[in-house]
């Protein structure tokens, strides 16, 4: 009986997604690709408020690329475009 | 010559004939200084996300045109002085996107009803 239990325990630990501890982060969490670059990516524009609102916190702050995993060049474009929308009172 | 987009926000308490005057005024400024108007979009009455100068709503007018430096100076000078405007913004583009319309006057009116 003891052997069977050990086998089950080992199987769970093999999958990195099953790690739930805060300090040992799983590898798969940081391998996300940029959602704004690629083939069917949405247009980043100050008129396209629906897209811009995804990358803003509840208190209208711009989210960091660490959380949203936006690429560096797109993040630069996002910030300038969000600031333009704020001038016109759209966000 | 390069392409530009210009948006104006007019105050809420302005009557409709006055709004048409404002729209014509900036149209004339662009054409008089050898610019080409490509498209004019009226976004209609929209509410702001935040108060601007104690106003909650405003009329949006959007121009797409091709012009040189002189017209930009003229537009900026006029819109800063103008008392009936709240805000204005000009953006330069390499290519204008004429197909996508993010704000329609009909849609915004229907939502309020």
PDB file of C-alpha atoms in Angstrom:
ATOM      1  CA  UNK A   1       0.000   0.000   0.000  1.00  0.00           C
ATOM      2  CA  UNK A   2       2.782   2.407   0.815  1.00  0.00           C
ATOM      3  CA  UNK A   3       4.363   2.043  -2.617  1.00  0.00           C
ATOM      4  CA  UNK A   4       1.169   2.928  -4.460  1.00  0.00           C
ATOM      5  CA  UNK A   5       0.765   6.137  -2.540  1.00  0.00           C
ATOM      6  CA  UNK A   6       4.319   7.196  -3.330  1.00  0.00           C
ATOM      7  CA  UNK A   7       3.764   6.802  -7.049  1.00  0.00           C
ATOM      8  CA  UNK A   8       0.767   9.119  -7.102  1.00  0.00           C
ATOM      9  CA  UNK A   9       2.635  11.784  -5.195  1.00  0.00           C
ATOM     10  CA  UNK A  10       5.519  11.703  -7.670  1.00  0.00           C
ATOM     11  CA  UNK A  11       3.287  12.088 -10.705  1.00  0.00           C
ATOM     12  CA  UNK A  12       1.718  15.299  -9.436  1.00  0.00           C
ATOM     13  CA  UNK A  13       5.059  16.915  -8.785  1.00  0.00           C
ATOM     14  CA  UNK A  14       6.307  16.281 -12.331  1.00  0.00           C
ATOM     15  CA  UNK A  15       3.935  18.797 -13.866  1.00  0.00           C
ATOM     16  CA  UNK A  16       5.227  22.385 -13.206  1.00  0.00           C
ATOM     17  CA  UNK A  17       1.697  23.810 -13.398  1.00  0.00           C
ATOM     18  CA  UNK A  18       0.704  21.939 -10.243  1.00  0.00           C
ATOM     19  CA  UNK A  19       3.129  23.913  -8.102  1.00  0.00           C
ATOM     20  CA  UNK A  20       1.043  26.266  -6.069  1.00  0.00           C
ATOM     21  CA  UNK A  21       3.670  27.799  -3.821  1.00  0.00           C
ATOM     22  CA  UNK A  22       4.350  31.539  -4.097  1.00  0.00           C
ATOM     23  CA  UNK A  23       8.113  31.303  -3.782  1.00  0.00           C
ATOM     24  CA  UNK A  24       8.725  28.538  -6.306  1.00  0.00           C
ATOM     25  CA  UNK A  25       7.128  30.018  -9.399  1.00  0.00           C
ATOM     26  CA  UNK A  26       6.452  27.632 -12.260  1.00  0.00           C
ATOM     27  CA  UNK A  27       8.403  28.053 -15.496  1.00  0.00           C
ATOM     28  CA  UNK A  28       5.345  28.108 -17.720  1.00  0.00           C
ATOM     29  CA  UNK A  29       3.984  31.310 -16.226  1.00  0.00           C
ATOM     30  CA  UNK A  30       6.599  33.547 -17.836  1.00  0.00           C
ATOM     31  CA  UNK A  31       6.731  32.017 -21.295  1.00  0.00           C
ATOM     32  CA  UNK A  32       3.677  33.930 -22.581  1.00  0.00           C
ATOM     33  CA  UNK A  33       4.056  35.692 -25.925  1.00  0.00           C
ATOM     34  CA  UNK A  34       3.163  39.322 -26.581  1.00  0.00           C
ATOM     35  CA  UNK A  35      -0.599  39.703 -27.208  1.00  0.00           C
ATOM     36  CA  UNK A  36      -0.178  42.866 -29.305  1.00  0.00           C
ATOM     37  CA  UNK A  37       2.305  41.566 -31.895  1.00  0.00           C
ATOM     38  CA  UNK A  38       1.675  38.814 -34.392  1.00  0.00           C
ATOM     39  CA  UNK A  39      -0.715  38.258 -37.257  1.00  0.00           C
ATOM     40  CA  UNK A  40      -4.173  39.066 -35.887  1.00  0.00           C
ATOM     41  CA  UNK A  41      -3.052  41.594 -33.324  1.00  0.00           C
ATOM     42  CA  UNK A  42      -5.409  44.516 -32.565  1.00  0.00           C
ATOM     43  CA  UNK A  43      -4.463  48.011 -33.728  1.00  0.00           C
ATOM     44  CA  UNK A  44      -2.995  50.262 -31.044  1.00  0.00           C
ATOM     45  CA  UNK A  45      -4.609  53.643 -31.559  1.00  0.00           C
ATOM     46  CA  UNK A  46      -5.939  56.377 -29.287  1.00  0.00           C
ATOM     47  CA  UNK A  47      -9.410  55.954 -30.814  1.00  0.00           C
ATOM     48  CA  UNK A  48      -9.472  52.211 -30.146  1.00  0.00           C
ATOM     49  CA  UNK A  49     -10.390  52.593 -26.485  1.00  0.00           C
ATOM     50  CA  UNK A  50     -11.645  49.032 -26.036  1.00  0.00           C
ATOM     51  CA  UNK A  51      -8.141  47.625 -26.517  1.00  0.00           C
ATOM     52  CA  UNK A  52      -6.410  50.284 -24.427  1.00  0.00           C
ATOM     53  CA  UNK A  53      -8.694  49.706 -21.435  1.00  0.00           C
ATOM     54  CA  UNK A  54      -7.362  46.165 -21.077  1.00  0.00           C
ATOM     55  CA  UNK A  55      -3.910  47.491 -20.211  1.00  0.00           C
ATOM     56  CA  UNK A  56      -5.004  49.935 -17.523  1.00  0.00           C
ATOM     57  CA  UNK A  57      -5.663  49.249 -13.840  1.00  0.00           C
ATOM     58  CA  UNK A  58      -8.877  50.120 -11.989  1.00  0.00           C
ATOM     59  CA  UNK A  59      -7.462  53.479 -10.999  1.00  0.00           C
ATOM     60  CA  UNK A  60      -6.471  54.341 -14.614  1.00  0.00           C
ATOM     61  CA  UNK A  61      -2.778  53.580 -14.178  1.00  0.00           C
ATOM     62  CA  UNK A  62      -0.813  51.978 -17.019  1.00  0.00           C
ATOM     63  CA  UNK A  63       0.008  48.322 -16.216  1.00  0.00           C
ATOM     64  CA  UNK A  64       3.624  47.203 -16.348  1.00  0.00           C
ATOM     65  CA  UNK A  65       4.769  44.844 -19.092  1.00  0.00           C
ATOM     66  CA  UNK A  66       5.890  42.339 -16.456  1.00  0.00           C
ATOM     67  CA  UNK A  67       2.245  41.585 -15.723  1.00  0.00           C
ATOM     68  CA  UNK A  68       0.768  41.890 -19.222  1.00  0.00           C
ATOM     69  CA  UNK A  69       3.803  40.462 -21.111  1.00  0.00           C
ATOM     70  CA  UNK A  70       3.653  43.106 -23.855  1.00  0.00           C
ATOM     71  CA  UNK A  71       6.838  43.440 -25.886  1.00  0.00           C
ATOM     72  CA  UNK A  72       9.119  46.424 -25.340  1.00  0.00           C
ATOM     73  CA  UNK A  73       8.383  48.331 -28.539  1.00  0.00           C
ATOM     74  CA  UNK A  74       4.625  47.825 -28.235  1.00  0.00           C
ATOM     75  CA  UNK A  75       4.677  48.973 -24.609  1.00  0.00           C
ATOM     76  CA  UNK A  76       6.306  52.239 -25.695  1.00  0.00           C
ATOM     77  CA  UNK A  77       3.545  52.743 -28.255  1.00  0.00           C
ATOM     78  CA  UNK A  78       0.831  51.811 -25.759  1.00  0.00           C
ATOM     79  CA  UNK A  79       1.872  54.426 -23.204  1.00  0.00           C
ATOM     80  CA  UNK A  80       1.932  57.267 -25.719  1.00  0.00           C
ATOM     81  CA  UNK A  81      -1.432  56.214 -27.118  1.00  0.00           C
ATOM     82  CA  UNK A  82      -3.060  55.932 -23.675  1.00  0.00           C
ATOM     83  CA  UNK A  83      -1.851  59.427 -22.790  1.00  0.00           C
ATOM     84  CA  UNK A  84      -3.420  60.812 -25.973  1.00  0.00           C
ATOM     85  CA  UNK A  85      -6.752  59.186 -25.122  1.00  0.00           C
ATOM     86  CA  UNK A  86      -6.605  60.694 -21.642  1.00  0.00           C
ATOM     87  CA  UNK A  87      -6.179  64.205 -23.101  1.00  0.00           C
ATOM     88  CA  UNK A  88      -9.406  63.796 -25.090  1.00  0.00           C
ATOM     89  CA  UNK A  89     -11.329  62.470 -22.097  1.00  0.00           C
ATOM     90  CA  UNK A  90     -11.915  59.050 -23.647  1.00  0.00           C
ATOM     91  CA  UNK A  91     -10.379  57.098 -20.754  1.00  0.00           C
TER      92      UNK A  91
ATOM     93  CA  UNK B   1       2.949  67.369 -47.229  1.00  0.00           C
ATOM     94  CA  UNK B   2       1.971  64.783 -44.640  1.00  0.00           C
ATOM     95  CA  UNK B   3      -1.215  63.377 -43.153  1.00  0.00           C
ATOM     96  CA  UNK B   4      -2.775  64.580 -39.928  1.00  0.00           C
ATOM     97  CA  UNK B   5      -5.747  63.918 -37.687  1.00  0.00           C
ATOM     98  CA  UNK B   6      -7.325  66.701 -35.681  1.00  0.00           C
ATOM     99  CA  UNK B   7     -10.067  66.336 -33.051  1.00  0.00           C
ATOM    100  CA  UNK B   8     -11.940  69.119 -31.299  1.00  0.00           C
ATOM    101  CA  UNK B   9     -14.194  68.967 -28.242  1.00  0.00           C
ATOM    102  CA  UNK B  10     -16.873  71.656 -28.150  1.00  0.00           C
ATOM    103  CA  UNK B  11     -18.872  72.623 -25.083  1.00  0.00           C
ATOM    104  CA  UNK B  12     -22.158  70.903 -24.344  1.00  0.00           C
ATOM    105  CA  UNK B  13     -24.389  74.003 -24.092  1.00  0.00           C
ATOM    106  CA  UNK B  14     -23.792  75.093 -27.699  1.00  0.00           C
ATOM    107  CA  UNK B  15     -26.752  75.130 -30.131  1.00  0.00           C
ATOM    108  CA  UNK B  16     -26.710  73.118 -33.367  1.00  0.00           C
ATOM    109  CA  UNK B  17     -26.341  76.077 -35.832  1.00  0.00           C
ATOM    110  CA  UNK B  18     -23.341  77.247 -33.810  1.00  0.00           C
ATOM    111  CA  UNK B  19     -21.824  73.771 -33.978  1.00  0.00           C
ATOM    112  CA  UNK B  20     -22.048  73.811 -37.761  1.00  0.00           C
ATOM    113  CA  UNK B  21     -20.339  77.201 -37.749  1.00  0.00           C
ATOM    114  CA  UNK B  22     -17.438  75.799 -35.738  1.00  0.00           C
ATOM    115  CA  UNK B  23     -17.148  72.819 -38.062  1.00  0.00           C
ATOM    116  CA  UNK B  24     -17.114  75.140 -41.095  1.00  0.00           C
ATOM    117  CA  UNK B  25     -14.598  77.487 -39.509  1.00  0.00           C
ATOM    118  CA  UNK B  26     -11.871  74.848 -39.168  1.00  0.00           C
ATOM    119  CA  UNK B  27     -12.751  73.393 -42.559  1.00  0.00           C
ATOM    120  CA  UNK B  28     -12.130  76.808 -44.111  1.00  0.00           C
ATOM    121  CA  UNK B  29      -8.842  77.260 -42.258  1.00  0.00           C
ATOM    122  CA  UNK B  30      -7.493  74.032 -43.735  1.00  0.00           C
ATOM    123  CA  UNK B  31      -8.649  74.753 -47.292  1.00  0.00           C
ATOM    124  CA  UNK B  32      -7.530  78.407 -47.253  1.00  0.00           C
ATOM    125  CA  UNK B  33      -3.942  77.472 -46.369  1.00  0.00           C
ATOM    126  CA  UNK B  34      -3.598  75.001 -49.254  1.00  0.00           C
ATOM    127  CA  UNK B  35      -4.558  71.875 -47.340  1.00  0.00           C
ATOM    128  CA  UNK B  36      -6.685  68.967 -48.504  1.00  0.00           C
ATOM    129  CA  UNK B  37      -9.556  67.632 -46.398  1.00  0.00           C
ATOM    130  CA  UNK B  38      -9.928  63.868 -46.771  1.00  0.00           C
ATOM    131  CA  UNK B  39     -12.671  63.084 -44.278  1.00  0.00           C
ATOM    132  CA  UNK B  40     -14.749  64.659 -41.541  1.00  0.00           C
ATOM    133  CA  UNK B  41     -16.314  62.535 -38.811  1.00  0.00           C
ATOM    134  CA  UNK B  42     -18.902  63.762 -36.332  1.00  0.00           C
ATOM    135  CA  UNK B  43     -18.791  61.628 -33.221  1.00  0.00           C
ATOM    136  CA  UNK B  44     -21.691  63.507 -31.591  1.00  0.00           C
ATOM    137  CA  UNK B  45     -22.361  64.096 -27.915  1.00  0.00           C
ATOM    138  CA  UNK B  46     -20.230  61.845 -25.713  1.00  0.00           C
ATOM    139  CA  UNK B  47     -19.685  61.814 -21.982  1.00  0.00           C
ATOM    140  CA  UNK B  48     -16.184  62.211 -20.587  1.00  0.00           C
ATOM    141  CA  UNK B  49     -14.551  59.715 -18.304  1.00  0.00           C
ATOM    142  CA  UNK B  50     -13.444  62.600 -16.099  1.00  0.00           C
ATOM    143  CA  UNK B  51     -14.714  66.167 -15.713  1.00  0.00           C
ATOM    144  CA  UNK B  52     -13.048  68.738 -17.984  1.00  0.00           C
ATOM    145  CA  UNK B  53     -13.415  72.345 -16.812  1.00  0.00           C
ATOM    146  CA  UNK B  54     -16.628  71.473 -14.900  1.00  0.00           C
ATOM    147  CA  UNK B  55     -18.248  69.892 -17.997  1.00  0.00           C
ATOM    148  CA  UNK B  56     -19.489  66.303 -18.138  1.00  0.00           C
ATOM    149  CA  UNK B  57     -20.228  66.021 -21.857  1.00  0.00           C
ATOM    150  CA  UNK B  58     -18.988  67.454 -25.149  1.00  0.00           C
ATOM    151  CA  UNK B  59     -19.396  67.420 -28.928  1.00  0.00           C
ATOM    152  CA  UNK B  60     -16.584  65.681 -30.796  1.00  0.00           C
ATOM    153  CA  UNK B  61     -15.550  66.623 -34.356  1.00  0.00           C
ATOM    154  CA  UNK B  62     -12.784  64.694 -36.119  1.00  0.00           C
ATOM    155  CA  UNK B  63     -10.866  65.881 -39.234  1.00  0.00           C
ATOM    156  CA  UNK B  64      -8.545  63.888 -41.457  1.00  0.00           C
ATOM    157  CA  UNK B  65      -6.458  66.021 -43.814  1.00  0.00           C
ATOM    158  CA  UNK B  66      -3.224  66.506 -45.702  1.00  0.00           C
ATOM    159  CA  UNK B  67      -1.346  69.742 -45.071  1.00  0.00           C
ATOM    160  CA  UNK B  68       1.919  71.535 -44.308  1.00  0.00           C
ATOM    161  CA  UNK B  69       3.281  73.337 -41.256  1.00  0.00           C
ATOM    162  CA  UNK B  70       1.441  76.626 -41.848  1.00  0.00           C
ATOM    163  CA  UNK B  71      -2.013  75.118 -41.440  1.00  0.00           C
ATOM    164  CA  UNK B  72      -1.023  73.421 -38.193  1.00  0.00           C
ATOM    165  CA  UNK B  73       0.123  76.704 -36.692  1.00  0.00           C
ATOM    166  CA  UNK B  74      -3.082  78.360 -37.823  1.00  0.00           C
ATOM    167  CA  UNK B  75      -5.296  75.609 -36.365  1.00  0.00           C
ATOM    168  CA  UNK B  76      -3.466  75.582 -33.059  1.00  0.00           C
ATOM    169  CA  UNK B  77      -3.577  79.374 -32.703  1.00  0.00           C
ATOM    170  CA  UNK B  78      -7.317  79.443 -33.402  1.00  0.00           C
ATOM    171  CA  UNK B  79      -8.308  76.561 -31.152  1.00  0.00           C
ATOM    172  CA  UNK B  80      -6.386  77.917 -28.165  1.00  0.00           C
ATOM    173  CA  UNK B  81      -8.193  81.278 -28.387  1.00  0.00           C
ATOM    174  CA  UNK B  82     -11.622  79.780 -29.114  1.00  0.00           C
ATOM    175  CA  UNK B  83     -13.969  80.019 -26.114  1.00  0.00           C
ATOM    176  CA  UNK B  84     -16.420  77.376 -27.315  1.00  0.00           C
ATOM    177  CA  UNK B  85     -13.787  74.601 -27.371  1.00  0.00           C
ATOM    178  CA  UNK B  86     -12.628  72.544 -24.411  1.00  0.00           C
ATOM    179  CA  UNK B  87      -9.723  70.521 -25.800  1.00  0.00           C
ATOM    180  CA  UNK B  88      -7.967  69.760 -29.106  1.00  0.00           C
ATOM    181  CA  UNK B  89      -5.424  67.219 -30.356  1.00  0.00           C
ATOM    182  CA  UNK B  90      -3.451  66.826 -33.602  1.00  0.00           C
ATOM    183  CA  UNK B  91      -1.650  63.605 -34.473  1.00  0.00           C
ATOM    184  CA  UNK B  92       0.666  62.976 -37.418  1.00  0.00           C
ATOM    185  CA  UNK B  93       0.367  59.764 -39.457  1.00  0.00           C
ATOM    186  CA  UNK B  94       2.359  58.172 -42.237  1.00  0.00           C
ATOM    187  CA  UNK B  95      -0.774  56.510 -43.600  1.00  0.00           C
ATOM    188  CA  UNK B  96      -4.360  57.390 -42.770  1.00  0.00           C
ATOM    189  CA  UNK B  97      -6.711  54.583 -41.825  1.00  0.00           C
ATOM    190  CA  UNK B  98     -10.009  55.490 -43.526  1.00  0.00           C
ATOM    191  CA  UNK B  99     -11.954  52.241 -43.032  1.00  0.00           C
ATOM    192  CA  UNK B 100     -12.089  51.780 -39.291  1.00  0.00           C
ATOM    193  CA  UNK B 101     -14.595  53.996 -37.465  1.00  0.00           C
ATOM    194  CA  UNK B 102     -14.482  53.549 -33.717  1.00  0.00           C
ATOM    195  CA  UNK B 103     -17.199  56.067 -32.861  1.00  0.00           C
ATOM    196  CA  UNK B 104     -20.515  56.364 -34.672  1.00  0.00           C
ATOM    197  CA  UNK B 105     -23.058  59.076 -33.941  1.00  0.00           C
ATOM    198  CA  UNK B 106     -25.995  56.678 -34.278  1.00  0.00           C
ATOM    199  CA  UNK B 107     -24.579  54.075 -31.912  1.00  0.00           C
ATOM    200  CA  UNK B 108     -23.802  56.538 -29.151  1.00  0.00           C
ATOM    201  CA  UNK B 109     -27.304  58.009 -29.377  1.00  0.00           C
ATOM    202  CA  UNK B 110     -28.994  54.627 -29.199  1.00  0.00           C
ATOM    203  CA  UNK B 111     -27.146  53.608 -26.091  1.00  0.00           C
ATOM    204  CA  UNK B 112     -28.493  56.585 -24.159  1.00  0.00           C
ATOM    205  CA  UNK B 113     -32.101  55.734 -25.077  1.00  0.00           C
TER     206      UNK B 113
END
